[in-house]
Coordinates of C-alpha atoms in Angstrom, one line a residue:
Chain F
M211 CA 27.5 -8.4 42.4
L212 CA 28.3 -4.8 43.2
S213 CA 28.9 -4.0 39.4
V214 CA 25.6 -5.5 38.5
K215 CA 24.1 -3.0 40.9
K216 CA 26.0 -0.2 39.4
I217 CA 24.9 -1.2 35.9
I218 CA 21.3 -1.2 37.1
I219 CA 21.7 2.2 38.6
G220 CA 23.5 3.5 35.5
L221 CA 20.6 2.2 33.3
L222 CA 18.0 3.8 35.6
L223 CA 19.9 7.1 35.4
I224 CA 19.8 7.0 31.6
I225 CA 16.2 6.2 31.5
V226 CA 15.4 9.1 33.8
A227 CA 17.5 11.4 31.8
A228 CA 15.7 10.3 28.6
Q229 CA 12.5 11.5 30.0
F230 CA 13.6 15.1 29.4
Y231 CA 13.9 14.4 25.7
R232 CA 10.7 15.4 24.2
P233 CA 10.3 15.1 20.5
V234 CA 7.5 17.0 18.6
Q235 CA 4.2 15.1 19.1
N236 CA 2.1 14.1 16.1
K237 CA -0.7 16.5 16.9
D238 CA -2.2 19.0 14.5
L239 CA -5.5 20.5 15.3
S240 CA -5.8 22.7 12.4
A241 CA -8.6 22.2 9.9
M242 CA -8.4 19.0 7.8
S243 CA -8.4 20.9 4.4
D244 CA -6.2 18.3 2.6
H245 CA -7.9 15.3 4.1
I246 CA -8.8 12.3 2.0
S247 CA -12.5 13.1 2.5
K248 CA -11.9 16.2 0.3
V249 CA -11.0 13.9 -2.6
V250 CA -13.2 10.9 -2.3
T251 CA -16.5 10.1 -0.3
I252 CA -16.0 8.2 2.8
P253 CA -19.1 6.4 4.3
H254 CA -19.7 6.7 8.0
Q255 CA -18.8 3.2 8.8
V256 CA -15.5 3.3 6.8
N257 CA -14.6 6.4 8.5
G258 CA -14.9 4.8 11.9
I259 CA -12.6 2.1 10.8
L260 CA -10.0 4.3 9.4
K261 CA -10.1 6.2 12.7
K262 CA -9.6 3.4 15.0
A263 CA -7.2 1.3 12.9
C264 CA -5.2 3.7 10.5
Y265 CA -5.1 7.4 11.7
D266 CA -2.8 6.9 14.7
C267 CA 0.1 6.4 12.3
H268 CA -1.2 7.7 9.0
S269 CA -2.5 11.1 9.8
N270 CA -1.4 14.2 11.4
N271 CA -3.2 13.4 14.7
T272 CA -2.2 10.5 16.9
S273 CA -4.2 9.6 20.1
Y274 CA -1.2 8.6 22.2
P275 CA -1.7 6.0 25.0
W276 CA -0.6 7.1 28.4
Y277 CA 2.6 5.1 28.4
A278 CA 3.6 6.9 25.1
Q279 CA 4.7 9.7 27.4
I280 CA 7.6 7.4 28.7
Q281 CA 10.9 7.3 27.0
P282 CA 12.1 5.4 24.9
V283 CA 8.5 4.4 24.0
N284 CA 7.7 7.9 22.9
W285 CA 10.8 8.1 20.7
Y286 CA 10.1 4.7 19.2
L287 CA 6.4 5.5 18.4
N288 CA 7.1 8.9 16.9
K289 CA 9.8 7.2 14.6
H290 CA 7.3 4.8 13.4
I291 CA 4.6 7.4 12.8
K292 CA 7.1 9.5 10.8
A293 CA 7.8 6.6 8.5
A294 CA 4.2 5.7 8.2
K295 CA 3.2 9.1 7.3
A296 CA 5.8 9.2 4.5
Q297 CA 4.2 6.3 3.0
L298 CA 0.8 7.4 3.4
N299 CA -0.9 10.4 5.2
F300 CA -4.6 10.7 5.1
D301 CA -4.5 14.3 6.1
N302 CA -2.3 15.2 3.1
F303 CA -4.0 13.0 0.5
K304 CA -5.3 16.0 -1.4
H305 CA -1.7 17.1 -2.3
Y306 CA -0.9 13.7 -4.0
S307 CA -1.1 13.4 -7.7
T308 CA -4.1 11.5 -8.9
R309 CA -1.8 8.8 -10.0
R310 CA -0.3 8.5 -6.5
Q311 CA -3.8 8.7 -5.0
L312 CA -4.9 5.7 -7.0
S313 CA -1.7 3.8 -6.1
K314 CA -2.4 4.5 -2.3
L315 CA -5.9 3.3 -2.6
R316 CA -4.8 0.2 -4.3
A317 CA -2.2 -0.3 -1.6
I318 CA -4.8 0.1 1.1
E319 CA -7.0 -2.5 -0.5
N320 CA -4.1 -4.9 -0.9
S321 CA -2.7 -4.6 2.6
V322 CA -6.0 -4.9 4.3
E323 CA -6.7 -8.0 2.3
E324 CA -3.5 -9.5 2.9
G325 CA -3.6 -8.6 6.7
T326 CA -0.3 -6.7 6.6
M327 CA -2.1 -3.6 7.7
P328 CA -2.7 -2.5 10.5
I329 CA 0.6 -4.0 11.5
A330 CA 0.8 -6.6 14.3
S331 CA 2.8 -4.4 16.7
Y332 CA -0.1 -2.0 16.6
T333 CA -3.0 -4.5 16.9
L334 CA -1.0 -6.2 19.8
I335 CA -2.0 -3.2 22.0
H336 CA -5.0 -1.7 20.1
K337 CA -7.2 -4.9 20.0
N338 CA -10.0 -3.0 18.6
A339 CA -8.0 -2.2 15.5
V340 CA -8.0 -6.0 14.6
L341 CA -10.3 -5.8 11.6
S342 CA -13.3 -8.3 11.3
K343 CA -13.9 -10.0 8.0
S344 CA -16.8 -7.7 7.3
E345 CA -14.8 -4.6 8.3
K346 CA -12.1 -5.6 5.9
K347 CA -14.7 -6.1 3.1
L348 CA -16.1 -2.7 3.8
V349 CA -12.7 -1.0 3.5
M350 CA -11.7 -2.9 0.5
A351 CA -15.0 -2.2 -1.3
W352 CA -14.6 1.5 -0.4
A353 CA -11.0 1.7 -1.7
A354 CA -11.9 0.0 -4.9
A355 CA -15.1 2.3 -5.4
S356 CA -13.0 5.4 -4.7
R357 CA -10.4 4.3 -7.3
D358 CA -13.1 4.0 -9.9
S359 CA -14.4 7.4 -9.1
L360 CA -10.9 9.0 -9.5
E361 CA -10.1 7.0 -12.6
Q362 CA -12.8 8.9 -14.4
I363 CA -10.8 12.1 -13.9
P364 CA -8.2 12.4 -16.7
F365 CA -4.7 12.9 -15.7
Chain S
M129 CA 33.4 4.4 36.1
K130 CA 34.0 1.2 34.0
T131 CA 30.5 -0.1 35.0
L132 CA 28.9 3.2 34.1
I133 CA 30.5 3.0 30.5
Y134 CA 29.1 -0.6 30.3
S135 CA 25.7 0.4 31.0
F136 CA 26.0 3.3 28.5
A137 CA 27.2 0.7 26.0
F138 CA 24.2 -1.6 26.7
S139 CA 21.5 1.0 26.5
L140 CA 23.1 2.3 23.1
L141 CA 22.9 -1.3 21.9
F142 CA 19.2 -1.4 23.0
I143 CA 18.5 1.8 21.1
S144 CA 20.4 0.9 18.0
T145 CA 18.6 -2.4 17.3
Y146 CA 15.6 -0.5 16.2
S147 CA 17.3 1.4 13.6
A148 CA 19.7 -1.4 12.5
N149 CA 17.1 -3.1 10.3
A150 CA 16.2 0.1 8.5
A151 CA 19.8 1.0 7.8
A152 CA 20.5 -2.4 6.4
K153 CA 17.5 -2.1 4.0
K154 CA 18.7 1.2 2.8
V155 CA 21.9 -0.2 1.2
I156 CA 21.5 0.5 -2.4
I157 CA 23.4 -1.0 -5.2
L158 CA 24.4 1.6 -7.5
A159 CA 26.1 1.8 -10.9
E160 CA 28.1 5.0 -10.7
D161 CA 29.2 5.1 -14.3
Q162 CA 25.8 6.2 -15.7
A163 CA 25.8 9.8 -16.6
P164 CA 22.5 11.7 -16.5
K165 CA 20.5 11.2 -19.7
N166 CA 17.6 13.2 -21.4
S167 CA 15.9 10.1 -22.9
P168 CA 14.4 7.7 -20.4
T169 CA 17.0 5.0 -21.5
A170 CA 18.3 4.3 -18.1
I171 CA 14.8 4.3 -16.7
L172 CA 13.6 1.8 -19.3
D173 CA 16.7 -0.4 -19.0
A174 CA 16.3 -0.8 -15.2
Y175 CA 12.6 -1.4 -15.7
L176 CA 13.3 -4.1 -18.2
K177 CA 15.9 -5.7 -16.0
L178 CA 13.2 -5.8 -13.2
K179 CA 10.7 -7.3 -15.5
N180 CA 13.1 -10.0 -16.6
A181 CA 13.9 -10.7 -13.0
L182 CA 10.2 -11.1 -12.1
S183 CA 9.5 -13.3 -15.1
T184 CA 12.1 -15.7 -13.8
D185 CA 10.8 -15.5 -10.2
N186 CA 14.0 -14.0 -9.0
A187 CA 13.0 -11.7 -6.2
Q188 CA 16.6 -10.8 -5.3
N189 CA 17.5 -9.6 -8.7
A190 CA 14.2 -7.8 -8.9
A191 CA 15.1 -5.8 -5.7
T192 CA 18.4 -5.0 -7.2
A193 CA 16.8 -3.7 -10.4
G194 CA 14.3 -1.8 -8.3
N195 CA 17.0 0.1 -6.6
E196 CA 18.7 0.8 -10.0
L197 CA 15.4 2.3 -11.2
V198 CA 15.2 4.6 -8.2
K199 CA 18.8 5.7 -9.1
A200 CA 17.6 6.1 -12.8
F201 CA 14.8 8.4 -11.7
K202 CA 17.1 10.5 -9.6
D203 CA 19.7 10.8 -12.4
F204 CA 17.2 11.6 -15.1
D205 CA 17.8 15.2 -16.5
Q206 CA 14.6 17.0 -16.6
S207 CA 16.1 20.3 -18.0
K208 CA 15.5 19.4 -21.6
L209 CA 11.8 18.8 -21.1
T210 CA 9.1 21.3 -22.0
A211 CA 7.1 22.8 -19.0
A212 CA 4.1 20.7 -19.8
Q213 CA 6.3 17.5 -20.2
R214 CA 8.0 18.2 -16.9
K215 CA 4.7 18.6 -15.0
T216 CA 3.4 15.2 -16.2
Y217 CA 6.8 13.8 -15.8
T218 CA 7.1 14.7 -12.1
D219 CA 3.7 13.5 -11.6
I220 CA 4.5 10.1 -12.9
E221 CA 7.8 10.0 -11.2
S222 CA 6.5 10.7 -7.7
D223 CA 4.4 7.6 -8.0
A224 CA 6.7 5.4 -9.9
K225 CA 9.8 6.0 -7.7
E226 CA 7.9 4.9 -4.7
H227 CA 6.9 1.6 -6.4
A228 CA 10.6 1.1 -7.4
E229 CA 11.7 1.8 -3.8
H230 CA 9.1 -0.8 -2.5
I231 CA 10.3 -3.5 -4.9
G232 CA 13.9 -2.8 -3.7
L233 CA 13.0 -3.1 -0.1
N234 CA 11.0 -6.4 -0.6
A235 CA 13.6 -8.9 -1.8
G236 CA 11.9 -11.6 0.1
K237 CA 8.4 -11.0 -1.0
I238 CA 7.9 -11.5 -4.7
A239 CA 4.1 -11.3 -4.5
H240 CA 4.3 -7.8 -3.0
Q241 CA 6.9 -6.8 -5.7
R242 CA 4.6 -7.9 -8.4
E243 CA 1.7 -5.7 -7.0
H244 CA 4.0 -2.7 -7.2
F245 CA 5.4 -3.8 -10.6
D246 CA 1.6 -3.7 -11.9
M247 CA 1.2 -0.1 -10.9
L248 CA 4.7 0.7 -11.9
S249 CA 4.3 -0.7 -15.5
K250 CA 1.5 1.8 -16.0
D251 CA 3.7 4.6 -15.0
I252 CA 6.6 3.4 -17.3
Y253 CA 4.2 3.1 -20.3
D254 CA 3.0 6.6 -19.6
I255 CA 6.7 7.9 -19.5
A256 CA 7.5 6.0 -22.8
K257 CA 4.4 7.6 -24.3
L258 CA 5.4 11.1 -23.1
L259 CA 9.1 11.0 -23.9
G260 CA 9.3 8.2 -26.5
A261 CA 10.8 4.8 -25.9
G262 CA 13.9 5.3 -28.1
R263 CA 13.6 1.7 -29.3
E264 CA 11.1 -0.9 -30.1
I265 CA 9.1 -1.7 -27.0
Y266 CA 6.0 -4.0 -26.7
V267 CA 3.2 -3.5 -24.5
D268 CA 2.0 -6.9 -23.3
R269 CA -1.1 -7.7 -21.2
C270 CA -1.9 -10.5 -19.0
P271 CA -5.7 -10.9 -18.6
M272 CA -5.4 -13.1 -15.5
Y273 CA -3.6 -11.0 -13.0
N274 CA -5.4 -8.9 -10.5
K275 CA -8.2 -11.5 -10.1
G276 CA -9.0 -11.3 -13.7
K277 CA -8.9 -7.6 -14.1
G278 CA -5.6 -7.9 -16.1
A279 CA -2.3 -6.0 -16.0
I280 CA 0.1 -4.7 -18.6
W281 CA 3.9 -4.8 -18.8
L282 CA 6.5 -3.6 -21.2
S283 CA 9.0 -5.8 -22.9
E284 CA 11.9 -5.6 -25.4
V285 CA 11.2 -8.9 -26.8
K286 CA 8.4 -10.2 -28.9
D287 CA 8.0 -13.5 -26.9
I288 CA 5.7 -13.4 -24.0
K289 CA 7.5 -14.0 -20.7
N290 CA 4.9 -13.2 -18.0
P291 CA 6.4 -11.2 -15.0
Y292 CA 3.2 -11.5 -12.9
F293 CA 3.1 -15.4 -12.7
G294 CA 6.6 -16.2 -13.7
K295 CA 7.6 -19.7 -14.6
A296 CA 4.2 -20.9 -13.4
M297 CA 2.4 -19.4 -16.3
S298 CA 5.2 -18.0 -18.5
T299 CA 3.3 -17.7 -21.9
C300 CA 0.1 -16.1 -20.5
G301 CA -0.6 -12.8 -22.2
S302 CA -0.4 -11.0 -25.7
I303 CA 1.1 -8.0 -27.5
K304 CA -1.4 -5.0 -27.3
E305 CA 0.7 -2.2 -28.7
T306 CA 4.2 -1.4 -30.0
L307 CA 6.0 1.8 -28.8
H308 CA 9.0 3.4 -30.6

């Protein structure tokens, strides 16, 4: 029994020590000069959906919940955000080749339609990020229209 | 002391479970004997292998071929390209490599692999147009994929073997163009 107590104390110590580990947070308050809105038009409603359901992981600015300050939650979140941004970063969209922009818009449309995005681990906590049928339709129509507008530009 | 070591071990275990999945997925099957080449031979070979895997509904082989394609892109020698060619090539590659990576990572999801294969096929077509195919390659088109919008693929054989629908609709499609 004594050893169980020691293990618990040991774990607690590690958790406390981990709080001093502070990775760089995903916060960039500089102007959004390379944002997707510089490439394609984003209607007001779509912008709201992207903000509440996508930007926490797919942009340079995450609005962290309070518990994100606690380790290892913070570490875990930042790891996910880094991976998500490597796939698609709305704040870096202008730098993608037109070809890649088209692929990304297609991927947005597909993943929203299939319901693979926003991922379940995110919507579990962010209930407002669960997209309604009409919200899904809006995003999909926007992605499709944006693709058409880009495809007119020759590579 | 012993218990402290145990507790360390437990917490390490706890942390490592997060990264274990990612690490397992990163295992890439590589053919080491391929020297870098100037023509897109290795790229086309891996693509055609992927196409054949999808047309027989084999998601596992498709993933393997996807990883081989990633390697073919990495090994491709760009030094013999003209400046203009290189610019176009890097543009295509940045997109195509990502599709190949996704196909490699989604061994269990053939529908997802096919979505990326659609976008990848356009990239490979452009590479073949840009650098030459170095052999007879047929550009096939299936009018039904993408909810009737259609999709192309490249093939080394004249027979239609549809990679988008696989065995369910093997002969759907027709030859649109021949590349050399």
